[in-house]
């Protein structure tokens, strides 16, 4: 297939970014978004090797070097084919951006003017009219540069030089007698494997490559450049600190930081807009300001507040507050912020087995159901709100209430958190440390990180979705258990002690203090996984866990998940390939195969050899295959069924376990990964399964390696639920061997263990290779929940032909798909080839004789949809067929 649809999507993303940057002004100031150019700085090896990048060319700000090179057709699409090795020179070069702008008349007349830079990535010299005004060294900080008296009415030249982080840092890293362990060494020779630089720079770590994404060490201006001017006062920050919230009353403090030009009195008014749109004056006062920084606090009391709840527990009403600073009758400054009123706390109650770990929102213990998020693109400025909405809405549609924003990327945008607020998704927010070990023994490095943290906590603290600030991802367990810490302690104990002392200072004290001072009462956690710097980390007894002995080493089969019962599982996962249509976007059909170069280029685990591990997990349940489309289909089935087993086990272990966040929700580019949504936002089988295994009311029927099945009923509702639990034992061709029904009542916020069976209890002498047990819970007002128990691996069962029938038809609202199976159909997958068509359900199991009807959303014609429709099930695939459908 041609990759042109993929290229059109990339072009659309670039145009959307350009549209944002073209805005001339915002309430926050004058955006310098037009007329940008860029070039490769000459005078080094990269300049000599790539003269085509030396002339000035059009650039987009916000943007990156890679996307600007792509827009100018100087490089191939970084996502299509296997161009990665040939693009590593970009990260070794220095890049220069420039533009000219006329200063607004108001800026020239104002007492104060600042140039404000967010997202300078990363080592950046900023020059205004020939004079250097800034040396930046942190992509996560906001840089504010006073420029009053330095502006011209016309023709101001703004120039930004971005230095290669590899070239700048490599000499000092190579000079270290003892190297700090990094993450993923480059296979391309752009830096030595024994001297990795990513740990030493405050830039998105995933740019240097990860086991789910490519190595593109980009540079750029990631957010709009803004000129802010004022004569009297500027509102720096507006915090909506929630001191107390309950059903009867909310006590909020509006805390404003004001930058005043001179001493003087002003009138301050705070307006509240309630969720129903009613606007009222919430507070006002006269304050005397002194020149420089000022802090004022306005108390607000809301009677009978409309409280914000996570998805599944209530609604998400949002209040908006607007602060106005007045001088006489004139409003001289204003700022607004939105929040949801709720109480939230991390509860860690000791018990006989250790210490609990869960979040309570408005006093309700919340079982965290969700996934980890990674960056949404290798080049963050082109991520659109529509793209974020599709992914986050998919999370809600899958009954998720919690996301962990992982620490190896970037702090997510306002759009991300606005959507999380609106959709009821709690967010565990890592600080941006993804792994390895940092030079936190260096005071300047720590001070830089503290400034970064203060910027980001202040930016995000009003969002009701923020549930936790976490110091880093996996640095503590890497140092304690993965070898580098032990090796360094043995080789250089004095330096190792210095490294660990710096780590404890940064993640145990410095960042904790920032969150305490700025975070408005949100909890801080030192690392994930950890027990908040207790001696033992990543333990089921206390704190959060990452569990990778399934998939990682020693690569246990998924049933091993049932042997690990954590307090809060914040990472676990299995890989799968995305759907065929997504693979076709980056690889021609002739380039596709389990071990072909382009496919291996988009499989980042084990440096491209991850399909060997993935095949092992396919083989555990389904056996081996050499056919690539079959491999793709089976990889999704293996991923979905394995994660379902783990997630239901976690839920069934409530209240000991109170969270299950699988790795991962989304993708950074199209390829093999642990995600349940691919880069286009298309659902893998896992996402459909997640909607079922995260349903608020569900049955968990879990069979362990010894053949014991435990049945539990799960209820996340805050009220009791009544229903019926049905057990059927049947042959694969539909012969009913046992049928039992039982009335049940599920307590609120509970997991109830109903029964334990050994195989003989369920089989009663039936053939395990052709028999299944089906547990089904039907509860009032809830979708039916079904748990399937198989007594053999799928590869060892005697599958009859499923006899699938599919009928696509039109009704007054669109399309309906009728499905029926003559015999048991496992892992049914509905596919429409290259057409945009989304069935309401997929990756499902139909019992013998069962039929269902679902909607299909598409703008294609009925004729085209019928022609492209393919439905497959496991029986036909294991028998060697590609699909089996009877359509009308």
PDB file of C-alpha atoms in Angstrom, residues 674-839:
ATOM      1  CA  UNK A 674       2.787  -2.520  24.483  1.00  0.00           C
ATOM      2  CA  UNK A 675       0.025  -0.016  23.612  1.00  0.00           C
ATOM      3  CA  UNK A 676      -3.692  -0.691  23.320  1.00  0.00           C
ATOM      4  CA  UNK A 677      -4.145   2.270  20.923  1.00  0.00           C
ATOM      5  CA  UNK A 678      -1.820   2.755  17.983  1.00  0.00           C
ATOM      6  CA  UNK A 679      -0.370   6.085  16.817  1.00  0.00           C
ATOM      7  CA  UNK A 680      -3.442   6.791  14.694  1.00  0.00           C
ATOM      8  CA  UNK A 681      -5.703   6.170  17.702  1.00  0.00           C
ATOM      9  CA  UNK A 682      -6.951   2.864  16.302  1.00  0.00           C
ATOM     10  CA  UNK A 683      -7.987   0.285  18.860  1.00  0.00           C
ATOM     11  CA  UNK A 684      -6.066  -2.941  19.246  1.00  0.00           C
ATOM     12  CA  UNK A 685      -7.804  -5.991  20.668  1.00  0.00           C
ATOM     13  CA  UNK A 686      -6.541  -4.995  24.143  1.00  0.00           C
ATOM     14  CA  UNK A 687      -8.531  -1.752  24.145  1.00  0.00           C
ATOM     15  CA  UNK A 688     -11.766  -3.639  23.450  1.00  0.00           C
ATOM     16  CA  UNK A 689     -10.920  -6.128  26.189  1.00  0.00           C
ATOM     17  CA  UNK A 690     -10.111  -3.265  28.571  1.00  0.00           C
ATOM     18  CA  UNK A 691     -13.627  -1.903  28.142  1.00  0.00           C
ATOM     19  CA  UNK A 692     -14.883  -5.248  29.415  1.00  0.00           C
ATOM     20  CA  UNK A 693     -12.336  -6.051  32.143  1.00  0.00           C
ATOM     21  CA  UNK A 694     -12.509  -2.484  33.519  1.00  0.00           C
ATOM     22  CA  UNK A 695     -16.330  -2.422  33.488  1.00  0.00           C
ATOM     23  CA  UNK A 696     -17.636  -1.111  36.832  1.00  0.00           C
ATOM     24  CA  UNK A 697     -19.487  -4.368  37.476  1.00  0.00           C
ATOM     25  CA  UNK A 698     -17.792  -7.526  36.240  1.00  0.00           C
ATOM     26  CA  UNK A 699     -17.069 -11.186  36.860  1.00  0.00           C
ATOM     27  CA  UNK A 700     -13.498 -12.491  37.138  1.00  0.00           C
ATOM     28  CA  UNK A 701     -13.039 -16.204  36.446  1.00  0.00           C
ATOM     29  CA  UNK A 702      -9.309 -16.831  36.775  1.00  0.00           C
ATOM     30  CA  UNK A 703      -7.696 -20.233  36.181  1.00  0.00           C
ATOM     31  CA  UNK A 704      -4.148 -20.662  37.467  1.00  0.00           C
ATOM     32  CA  UNK A 705      -1.314 -22.895  36.294  1.00  0.00           C
ATOM     33  CA  UNK A 706      -2.407 -25.711  38.606  1.00  0.00           C
ATOM     34  CA  UNK A 707      -5.908 -25.817  37.137  1.00  0.00           C
ATOM     35  CA  UNK A 708      -7.701 -24.017  39.951  1.00  0.00           C
ATOM     36  CA  UNK A 709     -10.370 -21.476  38.934  1.00  0.00           C
ATOM     37  CA  UNK A 710     -11.371 -18.670  41.304  1.00  0.00           C
ATOM     38  CA  UNK A 711     -14.568 -16.742  40.593  1.00  0.00           C
ATOM     39  CA  UNK A 712     -14.990 -13.225  42.003  1.00  0.00           C
ATOM     40  CA  UNK A 713     -17.632 -10.547  41.494  1.00  0.00           C
ATOM     41  CA  UNK A 714     -16.426  -6.950  41.161  1.00  0.00           C
ATOM     42  CA  UNK A 715     -18.395  -3.816  41.952  1.00  0.00           C
ATOM     43  CA  UNK A 716     -16.886  -0.335  41.681  1.00  0.00           C
ATOM     44  CA  UNK A 717     -20.245   1.349  42.166  1.00  0.00           C
ATOM     45  CA  UNK A 718     -20.887   3.254  45.389  1.00  0.00           C
ATOM     46  CA  UNK A 719     -24.175   1.415  45.890  1.00  0.00           C
ATOM     47  CA  UNK A 720     -25.015  -2.298  46.117  1.00  0.00           C
ATOM     48  CA  UNK A 721     -25.836  -4.114  42.889  1.00  0.00           C
ATOM     49  CA  UNK A 722     -28.182  -7.070  42.470  1.00  0.00           C
ATOM     50  CA  UNK A 723     -28.057  -9.586  39.693  1.00  0.00           C
ATOM     51  CA  UNK A 724     -27.642 -13.179  38.595  1.00  0.00           C
ATOM     52  CA  UNK A 725     -24.499 -15.259  38.178  1.00  0.00           C
ATOM     53  CA  UNK A 726     -24.801 -18.047  35.629  1.00  0.00           C
ATOM     54  CA  UNK A 727     -22.416 -20.958  35.067  1.00  0.00           C
ATOM     55  CA  UNK A 728     -22.551 -22.957  31.846  1.00  0.00           C
ATOM     56  CA  UNK A 729     -20.235 -25.770  30.876  1.00  0.00           C
ATOM     57  CA  UNK A 730     -20.474 -26.616  27.174  1.00  0.00           C
ATOM     58  CA  UNK A 731     -18.676 -28.225  24.310  1.00  0.00           C
ATOM     59  CA  UNK A 732     -17.163 -26.075  21.584  1.00  0.00           C
ATOM     60  CA  UNK A 733     -19.934 -27.098  19.203  1.00  0.00           C
ATOM     61  CA  UNK A 734     -22.656 -26.059  21.643  1.00  0.00           C
ATOM     62  CA  UNK A 735     -23.688 -29.105  23.655  1.00  0.00           C
ATOM     63  CA  UNK A 736     -24.756 -27.871  27.093  1.00  0.00           C
ATOM     64  CA  UNK A 737     -23.289 -30.017  29.874  1.00  0.00           C
ATOM     65  CA  UNK A 738     -24.165 -27.898  32.900  1.00  0.00           C
ATOM     66  CA  UNK A 739     -26.313 -24.838  33.570  1.00  0.00           C
ATOM     67  CA  UNK A 740     -26.600 -23.192  37.000  1.00  0.00           C
ATOM     68  CA  UNK A 741     -27.956 -19.810  38.084  1.00  0.00           C
ATOM     69  CA  UNK A 742     -27.597 -17.961  41.356  1.00  0.00           C
ATOM     70  CA  UNK A 743     -29.011 -14.674  42.609  1.00  0.00           C
ATOM     71  CA  UNK A 744     -26.237 -12.406  43.898  1.00  0.00           C
ATOM     72  CA  UNK A 745     -25.873  -9.046  45.635  1.00  0.00           C
ATOM     73  CA  UNK A 746     -22.605  -7.156  45.289  1.00  0.00           C
ATOM     74  CA  UNK A 747     -21.611  -4.824  48.111  1.00  0.00           C
ATOM     75  CA  UNK A 748     -20.498  -1.293  47.151  1.00  0.00           C
ATOM     76  CA  UNK A 749     -16.823  -0.797  46.267  1.00  0.00           C
ATOM     77  CA  UNK A 750     -16.025  -4.461  46.641  1.00  0.00           C
ATOM     78  CA  UNK A 751     -14.586  -7.660  45.244  1.00  0.00           C
ATOM     79  CA  UNK A 752     -16.404 -10.766  46.490  1.00  0.00           C
ATOM     80  CA  UNK A 753     -14.908 -14.232  46.125  1.00  0.00           C
ATOM     81  CA  UNK A 754     -17.774 -16.507  45.147  1.00  0.00           C
ATOM     82  CA  UNK A 755     -16.305 -19.947  44.437  1.00  0.00           C
ATOM     83  CA  UNK A 756     -13.194 -22.019  43.817  1.00  0.00           C
ATOM     84  CA  UNK A 757     -13.094 -24.952  41.421  1.00  0.00           C
ATOM     85  CA  UNK A 758     -10.542 -27.493  40.313  1.00  0.00           C
ATOM     86  CA  UNK A 759     -10.831 -28.610  36.709  1.00  0.00           C
ATOM     87  CA  UNK A 760     -12.595 -31.838  37.611  1.00  0.00           C
ATOM     88  CA  UNK A 761     -15.323 -29.859  39.431  1.00  0.00           C
ATOM     89  CA  UNK A 762     -16.186 -28.057  36.215  1.00  0.00           C
ATOM     90  CA  UNK A 763     -15.458 -30.724  33.601  1.00  0.00           C
ATOM     91  CA  UNK A 764     -17.196 -33.614  35.279  1.00  0.00           C
ATOM     92  CA  UNK A 765     -15.441 -36.052  32.963  1.00  0.00           C
ATOM     93  CA  UNK A 766     -15.809 -33.987  29.762  1.00  0.00           C
ATOM     94  CA  UNK A 767     -12.924 -33.668  27.300  1.00  0.00           C
ATOM     95  CA  UNK A 768     -10.820 -30.640  28.356  1.00  0.00           C
ATOM     96  CA  UNK A 769      -9.710 -30.094  24.753  1.00  0.00           C
ATOM     97  CA  UNK A 770     -13.246 -29.464  23.517  1.00  0.00           C
ATOM     98  CA  UNK A 771     -15.004 -27.999  26.580  1.00  0.00           C
ATOM     99  CA  UNK A 772     -15.300 -24.522  28.094  1.00  0.00           C
ATOM    100  CA  UNK A 773     -16.843 -23.067  31.244  1.00  0.00           C
ATOM    101  CA  UNK A 774     -18.703 -19.780  30.878  1.00  0.00           C
ATOM    102  CA  UNK A 775     -19.414 -17.546  33.864  1.00  0.00           C
ATOM    103  CA  UNK A 776     -21.818 -14.712  33.148  1.00  0.00           C
ATOM    104  CA  UNK A 777     -22.932 -11.909  35.452  1.00  0.00           C
ATOM    105  CA  UNK A 778     -26.063  -9.990  34.604  1.00  0.00           C
ATOM    106  CA  UNK A 779     -26.662  -7.100  36.981  1.00  0.00           C
ATOM    107  CA  UNK A 780     -29.415  -4.518  37.003  1.00  0.00           C
ATOM    108  CA  UNK A 781     -28.530  -1.515  34.858  1.00  0.00           C
ATOM    109  CA  UNK A 782     -25.113  -2.890  33.843  1.00  0.00           C
ATOM    110  CA  UNK A 783     -23.792  -4.539  30.675  1.00  0.00           C
ATOM    111  CA  UNK A 784     -23.455  -8.301  30.965  1.00  0.00           C
ATOM    112  CA  UNK A 785     -19.990  -9.512  31.966  1.00  0.00           C
ATOM    113  CA  UNK A 786     -18.585 -12.845  30.851  1.00  0.00           C
ATOM    114  CA  UNK A 787     -15.618 -14.887  32.021  1.00  0.00           C
ATOM    115  CA  UNK A 788     -14.355 -17.744  29.825  1.00  0.00           C
ATOM    116  CA  UNK A 789     -12.407 -20.649  31.285  1.00  0.00           C
ATOM    117  CA  UNK A 790     -10.420 -22.851  28.902  1.00  0.00           C
ATOM    118  CA  UNK A 791      -8.827 -26.048  30.167  1.00  0.00           C
ATOM    119  CA  UNK A 792      -6.115 -26.277  27.526  1.00  0.00           C
ATOM    120  CA  UNK A 793      -3.949 -23.811  25.667  1.00  0.00           C
ATOM    121  CA  UNK A 794      -5.676 -22.767  22.463  1.00  0.00           C
ATOM    122  CA  UNK A 795      -3.061 -24.562  20.367  1.00  0.00           C
ATOM    123  CA  UNK A 796      -4.017 -27.867  22.068  1.00  0.00           C
ATOM    124  CA  UNK A 797      -7.784 -27.582  21.756  1.00  0.00           C
ATOM    125  CA  UNK A 798      -9.873 -29.284  19.072  1.00  0.00           C
ATOM    126  CA  UNK A 799     -11.532 -26.309  17.460  1.00  0.00           C
ATOM    127  CA  UNK A 800     -14.432 -26.964  15.141  1.00  0.00           C
ATOM    128  CA  UNK A 801     -15.021 -24.474  12.356  1.00  0.00           C
ATOM    129  CA  UNK A 802     -16.789 -21.543  14.036  1.00  0.00           C
ATOM    130  CA  UNK A 803     -19.312 -21.030  11.253  1.00  0.00           C
ATOM    131  CA  UNK A 804     -19.268 -17.246  11.384  1.00  0.00           C
ATOM    132  CA  UNK A 805     -21.967 -15.334   9.520  1.00  0.00           C
ATOM    133  CA  UNK A 806     -21.887 -11.567   8.990  1.00  0.00           C
ATOM    134  CA  UNK A 807     -24.633  -9.388   7.569  1.00  0.00           C
ATOM    135  CA  UNK A 808     -24.015  -5.668   7.047  1.00  0.00           C
ATOM    136  CA  UNK A 809     -27.105  -3.541   6.452  1.00  0.00           C
ATOM    137  CA  UNK A 810     -28.237   0.043   6.584  1.00  0.00           C
ATOM    138  CA  UNK A 811     -30.841   1.527   8.900  1.00  0.00           C
ATOM    139  CA  UNK A 812     -32.054   5.080   9.453  1.00  0.00           C
ATOM    140  CA  UNK A 813     -29.020   6.010  11.608  1.00  0.00           C
ATOM    141  CA  UNK A 814     -26.200   4.342   9.682  1.00  0.00           C
ATOM    142  CA  UNK A 815     -24.945   0.776   9.433  1.00  0.00           C
ATOM    143  CA  UNK A 816     -25.699  -2.329  11.462  1.00  0.00           C
ATOM    144  CA  UNK A 817     -23.592  -5.482  11.494  1.00  0.00           C
ATOM    145  CA  UNK A 818     -25.297  -8.757  12.444  1.00  0.00           C
ATOM    146  CA  UNK A 819     -22.922 -11.498  13.606  1.00  0.00           C
ATOM    147  CA  UNK A 820     -23.685 -15.120  14.383  1.00  0.00           C
ATOM    148  CA  UNK A 821     -21.536 -18.147  15.212  1.00  0.00           C
ATOM    149  CA  UNK A 822     -22.656 -21.747  14.718  1.00  0.00           C
ATOM    150  CA  UNK A 823     -19.978 -22.956  17.129  1.00  0.00           C
ATOM    151  CA  UNK A 824     -17.754 -21.241  19.680  1.00  0.00           C
ATOM    152  CA  UNK A 825     -15.849 -18.362  18.066  1.00  0.00           C
ATOM    153  CA  UNK A 826     -12.929 -17.034  20.113  1.00  0.00           C
ATOM    154  CA  UNK A 827     -11.006 -13.838  19.381  1.00  0.00           C
ATOM    155  CA  UNK A 828     -13.399 -12.698  16.658  1.00  0.00           C
ATOM    156  CA  UNK A 829     -11.901  -9.784  14.727  1.00  0.00           C
ATOM    157  CA  UNK A 830     -13.896  -7.551  12.376  1.00  0.00           C
ATOM    158  CA  UNK A 831     -11.908  -5.675   9.774  1.00  0.00           C
ATOM    159  CA  UNK A 832     -12.750  -3.354   6.881  1.00  0.00           C
ATOM    160  CA  UNK A 833      -9.342  -3.225   5.224  1.00  0.00           C
ATOM    161  CA  UNK A 834      -8.347   0.285   4.163  1.00  0.00           C
ATOM    162  CA  UNK A 835     -11.745   1.859   4.754  1.00  0.00           C
ATOM    163  CA  UNK A 836     -12.495   4.187   7.650  1.00  0.00           C
ATOM    164  CA  UNK A 837     -15.019   2.070   9.518  1.00  0.00           C
ATOM    165  CA  UNK A 838     -15.286   1.515  13.257  1.00  0.00           C
ATOM    166  CA  UNK A 839     -17.409  -1.304  14.662  1.00  0.00           C
TER     167      UNK A 839
END
